[in-house]
Tab-separated table of C-alpha atoms and ligand atoms in Angstrom:
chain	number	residue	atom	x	y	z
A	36	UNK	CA	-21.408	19.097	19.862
A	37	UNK	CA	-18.145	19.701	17.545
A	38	UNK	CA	-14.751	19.707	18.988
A	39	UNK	CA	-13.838	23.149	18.442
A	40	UNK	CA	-9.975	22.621	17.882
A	41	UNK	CA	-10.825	20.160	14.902
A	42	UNK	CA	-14.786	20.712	13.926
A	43	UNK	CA	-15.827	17.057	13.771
A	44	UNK	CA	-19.798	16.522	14.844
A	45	UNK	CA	-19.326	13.797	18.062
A	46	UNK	CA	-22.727	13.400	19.023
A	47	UNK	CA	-21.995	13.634	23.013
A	48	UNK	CA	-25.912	13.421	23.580
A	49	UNK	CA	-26.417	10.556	20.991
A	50	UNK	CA	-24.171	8.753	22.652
A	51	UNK	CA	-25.198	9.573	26.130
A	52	UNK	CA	-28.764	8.320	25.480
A	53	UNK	CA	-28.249	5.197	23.732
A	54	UNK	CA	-26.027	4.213	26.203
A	55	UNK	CA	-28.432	5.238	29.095
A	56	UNK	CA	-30.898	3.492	27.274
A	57	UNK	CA	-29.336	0.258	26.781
A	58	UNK	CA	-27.995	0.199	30.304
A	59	UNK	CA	-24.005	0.301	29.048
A	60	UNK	CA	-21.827	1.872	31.455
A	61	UNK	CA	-18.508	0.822	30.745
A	62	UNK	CA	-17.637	2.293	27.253
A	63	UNK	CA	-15.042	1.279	24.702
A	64	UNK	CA	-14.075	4.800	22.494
A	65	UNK	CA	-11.943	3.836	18.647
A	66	UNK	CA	-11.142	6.661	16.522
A	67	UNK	CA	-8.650	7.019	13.512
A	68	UNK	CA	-5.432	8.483	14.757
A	69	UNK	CA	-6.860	11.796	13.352
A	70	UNK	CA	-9.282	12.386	15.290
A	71	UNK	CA	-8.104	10.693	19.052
A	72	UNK	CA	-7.014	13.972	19.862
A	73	UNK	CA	-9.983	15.658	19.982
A	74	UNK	CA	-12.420	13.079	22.055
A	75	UNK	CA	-10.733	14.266	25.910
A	76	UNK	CA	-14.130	16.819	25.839
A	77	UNK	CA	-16.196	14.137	24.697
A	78	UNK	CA	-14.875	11.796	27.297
A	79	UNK	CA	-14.957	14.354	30.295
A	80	UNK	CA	-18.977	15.034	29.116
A	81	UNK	CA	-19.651	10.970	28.954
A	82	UNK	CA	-17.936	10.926	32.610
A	83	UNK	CA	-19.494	13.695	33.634
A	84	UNK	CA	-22.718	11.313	32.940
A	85	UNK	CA	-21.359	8.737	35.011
A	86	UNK	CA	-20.204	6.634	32.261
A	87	UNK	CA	-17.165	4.706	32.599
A	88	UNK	CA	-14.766	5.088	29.012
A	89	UNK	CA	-12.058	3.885	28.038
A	90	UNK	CA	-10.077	5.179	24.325
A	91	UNK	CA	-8.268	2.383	22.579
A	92	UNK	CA	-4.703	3.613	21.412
A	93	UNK	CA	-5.440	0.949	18.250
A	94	UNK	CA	-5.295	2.594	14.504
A	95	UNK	CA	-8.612	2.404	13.479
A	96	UNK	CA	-8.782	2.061	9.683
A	97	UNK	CA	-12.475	2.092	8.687
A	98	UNK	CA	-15.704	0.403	9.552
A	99	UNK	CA	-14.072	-2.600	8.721
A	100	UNK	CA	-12.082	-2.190	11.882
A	101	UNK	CA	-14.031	-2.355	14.838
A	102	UNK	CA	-11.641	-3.441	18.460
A	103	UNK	CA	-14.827	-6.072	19.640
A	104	UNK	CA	-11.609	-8.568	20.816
A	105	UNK	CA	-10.516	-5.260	22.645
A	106	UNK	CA	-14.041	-4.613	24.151
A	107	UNK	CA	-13.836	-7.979	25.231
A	108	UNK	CA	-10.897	-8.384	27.059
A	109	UNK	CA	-11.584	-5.629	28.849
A	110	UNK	CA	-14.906	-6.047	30.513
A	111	UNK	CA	-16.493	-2.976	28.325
A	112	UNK	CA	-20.111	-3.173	27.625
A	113	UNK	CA	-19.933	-1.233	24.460
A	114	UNK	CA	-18.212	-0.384	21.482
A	115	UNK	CA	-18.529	4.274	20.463
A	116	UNK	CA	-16.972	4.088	16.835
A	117	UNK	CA	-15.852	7.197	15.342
A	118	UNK	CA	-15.175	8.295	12.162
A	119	UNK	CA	-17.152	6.134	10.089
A	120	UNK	CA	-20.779	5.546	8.738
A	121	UNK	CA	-21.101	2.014	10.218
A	122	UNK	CA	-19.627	-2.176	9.294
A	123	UNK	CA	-17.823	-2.506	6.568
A	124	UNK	CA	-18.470	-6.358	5.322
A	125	UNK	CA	-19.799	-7.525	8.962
A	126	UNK	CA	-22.714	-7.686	10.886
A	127	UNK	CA	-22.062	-5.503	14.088
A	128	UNK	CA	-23.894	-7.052	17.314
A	129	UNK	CA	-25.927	-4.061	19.101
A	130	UNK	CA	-23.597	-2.914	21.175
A	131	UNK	CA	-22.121	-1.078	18.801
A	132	UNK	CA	-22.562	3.031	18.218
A	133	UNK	CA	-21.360	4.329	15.025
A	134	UNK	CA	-20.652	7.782	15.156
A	135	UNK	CA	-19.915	9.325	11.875
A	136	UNK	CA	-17.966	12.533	13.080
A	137	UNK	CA	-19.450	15.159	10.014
A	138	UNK	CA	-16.313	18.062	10.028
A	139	UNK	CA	-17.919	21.667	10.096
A	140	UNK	CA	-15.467	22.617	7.429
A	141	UNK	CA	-17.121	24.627	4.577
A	142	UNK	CA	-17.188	22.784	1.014
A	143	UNK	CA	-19.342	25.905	-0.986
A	144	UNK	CA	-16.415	27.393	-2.242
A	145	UNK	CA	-14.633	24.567	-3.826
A	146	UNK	CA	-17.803	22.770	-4.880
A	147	UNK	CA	-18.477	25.696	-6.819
A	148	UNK	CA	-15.242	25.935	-8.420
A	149	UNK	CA	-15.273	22.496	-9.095
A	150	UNK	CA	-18.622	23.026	-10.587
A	151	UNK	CA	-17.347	26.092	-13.138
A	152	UNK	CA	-14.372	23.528	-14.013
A	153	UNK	CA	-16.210	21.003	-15.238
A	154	UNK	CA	-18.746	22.818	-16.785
A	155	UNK	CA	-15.692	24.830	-18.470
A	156	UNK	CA	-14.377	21.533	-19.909
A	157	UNK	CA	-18.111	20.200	-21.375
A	158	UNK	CA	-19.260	17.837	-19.238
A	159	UNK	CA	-22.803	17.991	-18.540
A	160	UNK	CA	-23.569	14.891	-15.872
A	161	UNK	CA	-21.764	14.577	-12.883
A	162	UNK	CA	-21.633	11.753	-10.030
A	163	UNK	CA	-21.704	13.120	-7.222
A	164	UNK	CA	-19.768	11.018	-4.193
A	165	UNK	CA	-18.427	11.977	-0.659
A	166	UNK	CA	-16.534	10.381	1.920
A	167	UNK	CA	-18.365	10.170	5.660
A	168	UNK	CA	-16.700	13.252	6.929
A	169	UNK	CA	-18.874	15.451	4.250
A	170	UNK	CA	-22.185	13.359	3.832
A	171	UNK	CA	-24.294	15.542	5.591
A	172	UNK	CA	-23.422	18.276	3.042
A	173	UNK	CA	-23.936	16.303	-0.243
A	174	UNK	CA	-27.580	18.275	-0.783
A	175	UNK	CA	-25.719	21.287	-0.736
A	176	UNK	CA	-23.031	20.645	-3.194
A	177	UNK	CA	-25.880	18.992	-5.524
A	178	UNK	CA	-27.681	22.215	-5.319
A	179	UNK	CA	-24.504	24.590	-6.581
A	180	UNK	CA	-23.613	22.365	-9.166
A	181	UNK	CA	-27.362	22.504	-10.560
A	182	UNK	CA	-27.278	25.878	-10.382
A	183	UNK	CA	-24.001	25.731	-12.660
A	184	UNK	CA	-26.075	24.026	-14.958
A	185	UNK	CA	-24.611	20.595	-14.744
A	186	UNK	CA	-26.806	17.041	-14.541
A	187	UNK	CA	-26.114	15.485	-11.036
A	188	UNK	CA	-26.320	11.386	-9.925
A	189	UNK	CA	-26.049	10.680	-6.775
A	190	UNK	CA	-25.907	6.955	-6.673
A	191	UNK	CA	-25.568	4.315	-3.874
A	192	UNK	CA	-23.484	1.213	-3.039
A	193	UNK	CA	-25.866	-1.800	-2.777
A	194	UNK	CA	-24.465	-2.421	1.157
A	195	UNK	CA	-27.691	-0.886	3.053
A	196	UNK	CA	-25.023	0.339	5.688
A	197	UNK	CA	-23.808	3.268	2.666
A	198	UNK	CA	-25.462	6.494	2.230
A	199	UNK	CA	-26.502	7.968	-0.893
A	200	UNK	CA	-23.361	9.161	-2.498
A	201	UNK	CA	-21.151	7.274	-0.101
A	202	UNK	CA	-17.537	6.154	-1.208
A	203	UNK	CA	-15.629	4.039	1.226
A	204	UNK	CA	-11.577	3.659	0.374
A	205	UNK	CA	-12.747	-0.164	-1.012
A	206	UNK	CA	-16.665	0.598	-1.992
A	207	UNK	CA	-16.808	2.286	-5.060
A	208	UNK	CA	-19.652	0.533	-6.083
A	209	UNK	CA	-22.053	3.908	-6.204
A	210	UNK	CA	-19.777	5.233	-8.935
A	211	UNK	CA	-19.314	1.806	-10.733
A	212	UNK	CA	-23.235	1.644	-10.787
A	213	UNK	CA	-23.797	4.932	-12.744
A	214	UNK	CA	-19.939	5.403	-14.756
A	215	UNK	CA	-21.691	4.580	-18.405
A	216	UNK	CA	-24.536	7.583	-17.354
A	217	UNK	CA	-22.362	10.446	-16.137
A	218	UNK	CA	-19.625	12.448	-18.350
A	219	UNK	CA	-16.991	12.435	-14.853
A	220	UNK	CA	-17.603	12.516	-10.943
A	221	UNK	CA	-16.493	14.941	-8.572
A	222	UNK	CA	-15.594	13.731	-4.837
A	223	UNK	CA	-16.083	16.436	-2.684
A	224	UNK	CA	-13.382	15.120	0.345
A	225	UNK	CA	-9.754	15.415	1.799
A	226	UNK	CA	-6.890	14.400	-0.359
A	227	UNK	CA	-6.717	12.027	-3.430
A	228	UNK	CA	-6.979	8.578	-1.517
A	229	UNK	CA	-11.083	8.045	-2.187
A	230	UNK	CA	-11.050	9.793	-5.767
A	231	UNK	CA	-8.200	7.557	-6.827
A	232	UNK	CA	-10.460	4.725	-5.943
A	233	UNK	CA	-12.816	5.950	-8.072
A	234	UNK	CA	-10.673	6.285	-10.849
A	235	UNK	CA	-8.904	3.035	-10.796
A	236	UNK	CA	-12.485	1.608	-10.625
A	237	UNK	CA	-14.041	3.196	-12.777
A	238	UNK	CA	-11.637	4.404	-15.671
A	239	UNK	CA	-13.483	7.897	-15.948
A	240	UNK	CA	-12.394	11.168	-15.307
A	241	UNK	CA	-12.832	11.996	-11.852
A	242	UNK	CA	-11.948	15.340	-10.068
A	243	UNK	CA	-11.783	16.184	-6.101
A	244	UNK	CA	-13.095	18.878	-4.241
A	245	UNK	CA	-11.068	19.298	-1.391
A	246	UNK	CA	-12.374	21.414	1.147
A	247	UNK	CA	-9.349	21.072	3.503
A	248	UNK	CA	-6.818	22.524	0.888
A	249	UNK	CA	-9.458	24.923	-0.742
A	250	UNK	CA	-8.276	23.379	-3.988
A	251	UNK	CA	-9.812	21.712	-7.493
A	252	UNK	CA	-7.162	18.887	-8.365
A	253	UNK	CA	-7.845	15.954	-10.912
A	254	UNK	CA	-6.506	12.574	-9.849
A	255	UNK	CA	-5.590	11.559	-12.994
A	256	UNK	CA	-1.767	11.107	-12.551
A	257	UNK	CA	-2.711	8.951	-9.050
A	258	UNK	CA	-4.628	6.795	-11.113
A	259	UNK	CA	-2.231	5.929	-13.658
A	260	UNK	CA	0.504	5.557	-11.256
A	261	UNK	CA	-1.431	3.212	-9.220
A	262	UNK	CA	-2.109	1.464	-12.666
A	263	UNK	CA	1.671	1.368	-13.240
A	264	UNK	CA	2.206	-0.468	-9.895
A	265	UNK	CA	-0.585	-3.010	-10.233
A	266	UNK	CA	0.703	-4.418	-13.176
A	267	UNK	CA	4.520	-4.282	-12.116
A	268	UNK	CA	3.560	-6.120	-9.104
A	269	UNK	CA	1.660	-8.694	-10.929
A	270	UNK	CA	4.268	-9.310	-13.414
A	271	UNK	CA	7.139	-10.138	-10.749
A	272	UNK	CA	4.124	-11.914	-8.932
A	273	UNK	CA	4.388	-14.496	-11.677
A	274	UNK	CA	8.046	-15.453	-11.311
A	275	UNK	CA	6.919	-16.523	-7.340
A	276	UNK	CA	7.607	-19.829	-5.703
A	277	UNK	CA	6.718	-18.812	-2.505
A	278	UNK	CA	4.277	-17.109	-1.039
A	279	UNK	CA	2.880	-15.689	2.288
A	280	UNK	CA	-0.687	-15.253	2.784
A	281	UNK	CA	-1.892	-12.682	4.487
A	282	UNK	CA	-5.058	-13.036	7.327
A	283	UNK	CA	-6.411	-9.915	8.905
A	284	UNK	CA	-8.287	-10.542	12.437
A	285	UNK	CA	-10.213	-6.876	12.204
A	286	UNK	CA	-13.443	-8.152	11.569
A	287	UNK	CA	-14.564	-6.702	8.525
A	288	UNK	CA	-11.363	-7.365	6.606
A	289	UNK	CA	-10.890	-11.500	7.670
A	290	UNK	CA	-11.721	-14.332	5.210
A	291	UNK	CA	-12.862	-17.764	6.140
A	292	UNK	CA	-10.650	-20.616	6.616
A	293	UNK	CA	-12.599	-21.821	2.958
A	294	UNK	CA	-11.524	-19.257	1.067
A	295	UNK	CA	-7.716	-19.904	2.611
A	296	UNK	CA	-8.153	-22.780	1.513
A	297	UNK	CA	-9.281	-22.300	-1.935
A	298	UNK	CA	-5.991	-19.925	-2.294
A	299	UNK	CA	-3.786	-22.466	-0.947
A	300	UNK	CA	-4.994	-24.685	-3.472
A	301	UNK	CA	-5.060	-22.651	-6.445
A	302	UNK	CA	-1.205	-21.432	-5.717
A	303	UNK	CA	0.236	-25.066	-4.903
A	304	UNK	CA	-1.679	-25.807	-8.459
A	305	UNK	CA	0.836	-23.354	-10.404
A	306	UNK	CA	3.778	-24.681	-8.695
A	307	UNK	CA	4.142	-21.773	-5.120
A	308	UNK	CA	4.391	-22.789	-1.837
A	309	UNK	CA	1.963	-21.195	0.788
A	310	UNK	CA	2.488	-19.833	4.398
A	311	UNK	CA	-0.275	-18.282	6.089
A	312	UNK	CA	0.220	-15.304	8.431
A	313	UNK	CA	-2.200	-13.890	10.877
A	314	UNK	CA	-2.074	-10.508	11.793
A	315	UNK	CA	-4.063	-6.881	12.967
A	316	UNK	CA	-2.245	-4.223	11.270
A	317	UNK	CA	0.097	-5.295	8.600
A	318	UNK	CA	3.302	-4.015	9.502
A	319	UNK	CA	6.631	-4.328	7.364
A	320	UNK	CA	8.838	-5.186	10.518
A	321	UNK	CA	6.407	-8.154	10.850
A	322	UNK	CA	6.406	-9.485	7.538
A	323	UNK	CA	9.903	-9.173	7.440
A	324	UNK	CA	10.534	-10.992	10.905
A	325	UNK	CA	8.223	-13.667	8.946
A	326	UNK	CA	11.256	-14.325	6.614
A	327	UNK	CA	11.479	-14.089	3.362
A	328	UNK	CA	9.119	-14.504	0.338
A	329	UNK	CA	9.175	-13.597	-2.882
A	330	UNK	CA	5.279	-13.213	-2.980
A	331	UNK	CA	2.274	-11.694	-0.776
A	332	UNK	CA	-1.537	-12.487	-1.123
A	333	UNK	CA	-2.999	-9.632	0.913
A	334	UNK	CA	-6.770	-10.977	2.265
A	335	UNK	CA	-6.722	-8.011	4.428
A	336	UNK	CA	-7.883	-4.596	3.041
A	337	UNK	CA	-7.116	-4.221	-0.409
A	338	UNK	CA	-5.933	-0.453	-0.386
A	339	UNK	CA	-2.679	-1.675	1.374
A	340	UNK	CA	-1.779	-3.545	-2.245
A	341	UNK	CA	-3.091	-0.520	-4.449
A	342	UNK	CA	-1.589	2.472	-2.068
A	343	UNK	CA	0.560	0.984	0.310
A	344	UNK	CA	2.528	-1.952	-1.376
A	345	UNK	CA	5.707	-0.510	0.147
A	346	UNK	CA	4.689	-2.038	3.362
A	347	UNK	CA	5.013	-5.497	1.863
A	348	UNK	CA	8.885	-6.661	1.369
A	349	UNK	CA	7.991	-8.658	-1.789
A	350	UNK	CA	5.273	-8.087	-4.515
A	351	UNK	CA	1.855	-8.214	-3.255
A	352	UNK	CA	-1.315	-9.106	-5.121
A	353	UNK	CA	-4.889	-9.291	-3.770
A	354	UNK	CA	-7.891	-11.647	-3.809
A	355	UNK	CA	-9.230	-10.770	-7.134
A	356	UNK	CA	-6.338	-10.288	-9.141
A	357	UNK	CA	-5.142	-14.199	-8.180
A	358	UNK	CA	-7.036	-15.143	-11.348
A	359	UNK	CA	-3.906	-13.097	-13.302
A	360	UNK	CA	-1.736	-14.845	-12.126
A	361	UNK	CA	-3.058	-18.717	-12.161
A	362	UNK	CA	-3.741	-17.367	-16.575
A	363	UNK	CA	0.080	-15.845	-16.310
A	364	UNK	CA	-1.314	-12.864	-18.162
A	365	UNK	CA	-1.845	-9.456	-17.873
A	366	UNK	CA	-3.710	-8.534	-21.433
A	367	UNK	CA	-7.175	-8.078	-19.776
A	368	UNK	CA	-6.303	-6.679	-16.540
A	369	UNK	CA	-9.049	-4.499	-14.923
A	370	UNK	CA	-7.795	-2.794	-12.278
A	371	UNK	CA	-11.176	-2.659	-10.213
A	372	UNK	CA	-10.447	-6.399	-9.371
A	373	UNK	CA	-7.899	-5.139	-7.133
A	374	UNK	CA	-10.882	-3.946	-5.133
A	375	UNK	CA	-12.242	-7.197	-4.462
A	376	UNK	CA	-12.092	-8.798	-1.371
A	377	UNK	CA	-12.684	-11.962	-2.343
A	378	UNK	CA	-11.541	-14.878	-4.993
A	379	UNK	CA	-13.748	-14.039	-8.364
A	380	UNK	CA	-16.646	-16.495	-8.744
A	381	UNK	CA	-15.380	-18.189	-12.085
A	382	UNK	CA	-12.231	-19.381	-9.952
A	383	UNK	CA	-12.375	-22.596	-9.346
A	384	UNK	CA	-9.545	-24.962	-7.235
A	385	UNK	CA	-7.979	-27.687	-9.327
B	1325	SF4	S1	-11.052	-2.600	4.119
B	1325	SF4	FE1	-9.608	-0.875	3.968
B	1325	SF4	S2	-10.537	0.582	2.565
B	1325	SF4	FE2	-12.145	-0.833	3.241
B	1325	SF4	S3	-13.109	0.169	4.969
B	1325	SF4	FE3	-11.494	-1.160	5.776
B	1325	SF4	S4	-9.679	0.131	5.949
B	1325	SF4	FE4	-11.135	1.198	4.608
């Protein structure tokens, strides 16, 4: 079934069996704030099956996110996530559905123009790469840009959860796996936010096909502004003596008390103090109730550094890019560290 105000795929009778089958009747719904508004048909059909659901009002960010405290606290047998392919960095229990949401919206037209672009400009191999919402379509848009004459890759993150030609907003491993085999790599997906990623990551020329806008746009410019504020907020992330760490409870997105640790450590070694804060969302009101610091080490997920540092009242670095900081030096910096979501293996405590 697709919602026919917004076209997203919801799987009512997926849903309907698997809970049947696993004898859930009380379900918890989570959907990013996009799509919450088109699940009251889906939740009148589940009722109408004599299921019991309940929609959780939270923000749901990615597969990283999943409300199992939520689910918990309120008696729910089951967890229906929408709007992504399934965990990101944790191992769901069973009672989790993930329900990808495909849109109907047509890509043909842009793929192809994206297609003529690139084969205008020279290259001749493309990666291919897609965000959830357009997965099911990726054999499509292979076939049109074959039939422009163009090479195609479609390569794969090594987390068995991804699909072929998967991106997440913080796996861009597929495209890191094949960048020294393709000439550039078209995303075929809403906005810039995913095919920045890829550029950052990669350092290659990567172009979207957005099949919400109808339009061909290269990210190019996002890139090297994101580049710009990486290395502005490493450099004032040097002058720090005090820092606030940053600990996300969504599941996906927390670190163990080790790696804290390990942080802690590593800071207090270069002369900065260390608070750690523990929090859902990250929210500027509550960093700034926090009090001041003059530096944040985001553990949580590492887009809010690259795309949303405004959110942070101080400069914020993330996991991998500590090992800047401890060297005081910014010669090498590679901005796919930025990605990481955890402390680089040669980084060792004092
Ligand atoms: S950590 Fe961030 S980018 Fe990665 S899946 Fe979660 S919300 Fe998306």
């Amino acid at each position: 079934m697709a919602c026919i105000e917004c076209g997203y795929l919801l799987e009512e009778e997926r849903i309907t069996k698997w809970a049947k089958r696993h004898g859930y009747r009380r379900l918890l719904i989570q959907a990013p704030d996009g799509i919450k508004r088109c699940l009251s048909s889906l939740i009148e059909k589940l009722e109408d099956e004599g299921l019991e659901v309940l929609l959780s009002g939270s923000h749901t960010w990615g597969g990283c996110d999943v409300v199992m405290d939520e689910a918990e606290t309120l008696g729910a047998d089951a967890i229906v996530h929408i709007g992504h392919h399934g965990p990101v960095r944790f191992k769901p229990p069973p009672n989790i559905l993930f329900i990808a949401a495909h849109s109907r919206v047509e890509i043909a037209n842009v793929v192809e123009e994206a297609a003529l672009r690139l084969a205008r400009e020279g290259v001749r191999s493309v990666g291919l790469l897609t965000t959830v919402q357009h997965a099911h379509l990726l054999e499509r848009a292979e076939a049109i840009l074959r039939d422009c004459g163009l090479e195609v890759e479609l390569p794969r993150s090594p987390d068995p959860y991804m699909w072929r030609g998967l991106i997440t907003g913080c796996d861009i491993r597929a495209a890191e796996s094949i960048k020294e085999e393709v000439d550039a790599f078209l995303v075929v997906c809403g906005g810039t936010f995913h095919a920045t990623g890829v550029a950052l990551a990669t350092g290659s020329e990567v172009i979207v096909a957005d099949p919400y806008a109808g339009k061909v746009v290269s990210v190019e410019r996002e890139a090297r502004r994101a580049m710009a504020v990486r290395l502005s907020q490493l450099s004032k992330a040097f002058e720090a003596r005090e820092a606030v760490v940053l600990v996300s409870t969504k599941p996906g997105q927390r670190v163990g008390v080790d790696v804290l640790r390990n942080v802690k450590e590593l800071l207090e070694g270069r002369g900065i103090r260390c608070r750690v804060l523990v929090v859902n969302d990250v929210e500027r009101s509550v960093l700034e109730d926090y009090g001041p610091a003059d530096l944040y080490v985001n553990t949580a997920c590492p887009r809010l550094a690259i795309d949303d540092y405004e959110l942070f009242p101080g400069p914020v670095i993330n996991l991998g890019e500590i090992h800047y900081l401890l060297k005081g030096d910014l010669s090498s910096y590679t901005p796919k560290d930025a990605f990481m979501q955890r402390l680089p293996s040669h980084i060792k405590p004092p």
